[in-house]
Every structure is written in structure tokens, then in C-alpha cells.
mmCIF file of C-alpha atoms in Angstrom:
data_model
loop_
_atom_site.group_PDB
_atom_site.id
_atom_site.type_symbol
_atom_site.label_atom_id
_atom_site.label_comp_id
_atom_site.label_asym_id
_atom_site.label_seq_id
_atom_site.Cartn_x
_atom_site.Cartn_y
_atom_site.Cartn_z
ATOM 1 C CA MET A 2 -16.012 30.386 18.495
ATOM 2 C CA THR A 3 -19.180 29.254 20.213
ATOM 3 C CA GLU A 4 -17.722 26.398 22.228
ATOM 4 C CA ARG A 5 -17.213 27.001 25.929
ATOM 5 C CA PRO A 6 -13.734 26.447 27.399
ATOM 6 C CA THR A 7 -15.061 23.567 29.507
ATOM 7 C CA GLY A 8 -16.023 21.704 26.323
ATOM 8 C CA VAL A 9 -12.545 22.204 24.911
ATOM 9 C CA ALA A 10 -10.975 20.986 28.139
ATOM 10 C CA ARG A 11 -13.257 17.949 28.188
ATOM 11 C CA SER A 12 -12.343 17.151 24.588
ATOM 12 C CA GLY A 13 -8.635 17.530 25.344
ATOM 13 C CA ALA A 14 -8.922 15.238 28.342
ATOM 14 C CA ALA A 15 -10.709 12.627 26.225
ATOM 15 C CA ASN A 16 -7.955 12.827 23.589
ATOM 16 C CA LEU A 17 -5.279 12.481 26.270
ATOM 17 C CA PHE A 18 -7.063 9.471 27.756
ATOM 18 C CA GLY A 19 -7.400 7.882 24.306
ATOM 19 C CA ALA A 20 -3.717 8.419 23.571
ATOM 20 C CA ALA A 21 -2.747 6.867 26.908
ATOM 21 C CA VAL A 22 -4.956 3.823 26.306
ATOM 22 C CA SER A 23 -3.538 3.453 22.795
ATOM 23 C CA ALA A 24 0.041 3.588 24.106
ATOM 24 C CA VAL A 25 -0.628 0.999 26.814
ATOM 25 C CA LEU A 26 -2.408 -1.372 24.422
ATOM 26 C CA SER A 27 0.389 -0.997 21.847
ATOM 27 C CA PHE A 28 2.911 -1.945 24.514
ATOM 28 C CA VAL A 29 0.802 -4.939 25.552
ATOM 29 C CA LEU A 30 0.593 -6.055 21.921
ATOM 30 C CA VAL A 31 4.370 -5.848 21.509
ATOM 31 C CA VAL A 32 4.954 -7.811 24.703
ATOM 32 C CA ALA A 33 2.388 -10.459 23.730
ATOM 33 C CA THR A 34 3.885 -10.778 20.242
ATOM 34 C CA THR A 35 7.476 -11.079 21.442
ATOM 35 C CA ARG A 36 6.584 -13.524 24.240
ATOM 36 C CA GLY A 37 4.161 -15.607 22.213
ATOM 37 C CA LEU A 38 6.120 -16.008 18.982
ATOM 38 C CA THR A 39 9.610 -17.048 18.074
ATOM 39 C CA ARG A 40 12.130 -14.304 17.370
ATOM 40 C CA THR A 41 11.842 -14.881 13.614
ATOM 41 C CA ASP A 42 8.042 -14.910 13.595
ATOM 42 C CA ALA A 43 7.864 -11.768 15.727
ATOM 43 C CA GLY A 44 10.286 -10.076 13.314
ATOM 44 C CA VAL A 45 8.056 -11.017 10.401
ATOM 45 C CA VAL A 46 4.979 -9.620 12.175
ATOM 46 C CA PHE A 47 6.711 -6.329 12.965
ATOM 47 C CA SER A 48 8.220 -6.052 9.477
ATOM 48 C CA LEU A 49 4.881 -6.611 7.768
ATOM 49 C CA THR A 50 3.212 -4.141 10.119
ATOM 50 C CA SER A 51 5.832 -1.546 9.214
ATOM 51 C CA VAL A 52 5.400 -2.166 5.489
ATOM 52 C CA TYR A 53 1.641 -1.811 5.858
ATOM 53 C CA VAL A 54 1.946 1.487 7.748
ATOM 54 C CA LEU A 55 4.368 2.882 5.146
ATOM 55 C CA VAL A 56 2.241 1.851 2.168
ATOM 56 C CA GLU A 57 -0.936 3.133 3.810
ATOM 57 C CA SER A 58 0.551 6.532 4.618
ATOM 58 C CA MET A 59 1.937 6.893 1.088
ATOM 59 C CA ALA A 60 -1.380 5.853 -0.453
ATOM 60 C CA ARG A 61 -3.195 8.696 1.313
ATOM 61 C CA LEU A 62 -1.199 11.159 -0.815
ATOM 62 C CA GLY A 63 -1.932 13.901 1.714
ATOM 63 C CA ALA A 64 -5.552 13.905 0.606
ATOM 64 C CA ASP A 65 -6.835 13.840 4.184
ATOM 65 C CA VAL A 66 -5.119 17.144 4.935
ATOM 66 C CA GLY A 67 -6.103 18.647 1.578
ATOM 67 C CA VAL A 68 -9.759 17.735 1.953
ATOM 68 C CA VAL A 69 -9.930 19.174 5.461
ATOM 69 C CA HIS A 70 -8.295 22.380 4.219
ATOM 70 C CA HIS A 71 -10.650 22.778 1.267
ATOM 71 C CA VAL A 72 -13.796 21.828 3.178
ATOM 72 C CA ALA A 73 -12.922 24.283 5.956
ATOM 73 C CA GLY A 74 -12.292 26.982 3.353
ATOM 74 C CA ALA A 75 -15.559 26.204 1.580
ATOM 75 C CA ARG A 76 -17.719 26.671 4.676
ATOM 76 C CA ASP A 77 -18.748 30.065 3.342
ATOM 77 C CA GLY A 78 -19.094 28.716 -0.183
ATOM 78 C CA SER A 79 -21.564 26.414 -1.787
ATOM 79 C CA PRO A 80 -21.978 22.705 -1.055
ATOM 80 C CA ASP A 81 -20.788 22.108 -4.614
ATOM 81 C CA GLU A 82 -17.298 23.206 -3.558
ATOM 82 C CA VAL A 83 -17.245 20.602 -0.811
ATOM 83 C CA SER A 84 -18.503 17.945 -3.183
ATOM 84 C CA ALA A 85 -15.886 18.904 -5.761
ATOM 85 C CA ALA A 86 -13.075 18.660 -3.182
ATOM 86 C CA LEU A 87 -14.236 15.207 -2.092
ATOM 87 C CA SER A 88 -14.646 14.010 -5.672
ATOM 88 C CA ALA A 89 -11.234 15.321 -6.725
ATOM 89 C CA SER A 90 -9.513 13.476 -3.885
ATOM 90 C CA LEU A 91 -11.326 10.179 -4.305
ATOM 91 C CA LEU A 92 -9.897 8.843 -7.571
ATOM 92 C CA PRO A 93 -6.161 9.376 -6.917
ATOM 93 C CA VAL A 94 -6.401 7.939 -3.412
ATOM 94 C CA ALA A 95 -8.460 4.972 -4.614
ATOM 95 C CA VAL A 96 -5.898 4.192 -7.312
ATOM 96 C CA ALA A 97 -2.974 4.615 -4.905
ATOM 97 C CA GLY A 98 -4.739 2.451 -2.317
ATOM 98 C CA LEU A 99 -5.373 -0.259 -4.898
ATOM 99 C CA LEU A 100 -1.741 -0.225 -6.001
ATOM 100 C CA GLY A 101 -0.591 -0.263 -2.370
ATOM 101 C CA GLY A 102 -2.847 -3.223 -1.659
ATOM 102 C CA LEU A 103 -1.409 -5.089 -4.616
ATOM 103 C CA ILE A 104 2.109 -4.336 -3.406
ATOM 104 C CA VAL A 105 1.325 -5.652 0.067
ATOM 105 C CA LEU A 106 -0.359 -8.765 -1.354
ATOM 106 C CA GLY A 107 2.675 -9.355 -3.548
ATOM 107 C CA LEU A 108 5.013 -9.543 -0.549
#
């Protein structure tokens, strides 16, 4: 590991700050939605957001984790291994994403 501990600490602090900002802005969005819309309209917004998050996470098919695992393992290998891992993950995720998009559009 060539990175100095101060760089790791700085990166961790940036991630913590980003998570805090994300949490605060998510809360502000919920408050603005519930105060600015009727109860029914706010329910529709939150329901559709939940459906989108579920479909999006299912459409990834775990390919993000698999690609990171294979690319990290192929660091000592050839660039062809990295290219093969990316190519192998592209088609299934593209098809699943297309089907998920059609499902969401059909709602």
C-alpha cells in the first residue's frame, strides 16, 4: 500500500461529509414533498421512487460487484481479462435495464 495514512483519513472524512450532506438533502426533499403536495400525491411520488429503486437494484444483477472483483483480480493479468470482464457484464445488465425501464414505463 503506497498511500499515506493522512490520505486515507482525508478520503474517509470526505466520504463522511458526503454522506451527511446526502442525508440532510434527503430529509429536506421528504419535507418539501410532504409539505408541497397532497397526501395522495406525496404517496404516489414515494411509491414510484421506491419502485424505481427496486427495479434499478435488481437490474444491476450484482454486476457492479462482480466487475470490481474481476478487475481487481486481473491487475496482474492482461488488459484482455479486464476487457472480457466488462464485456461479459454489459449484455445481461443492458437487457435487464431495458426490461426494468419497460416495467417502470408500464406503471
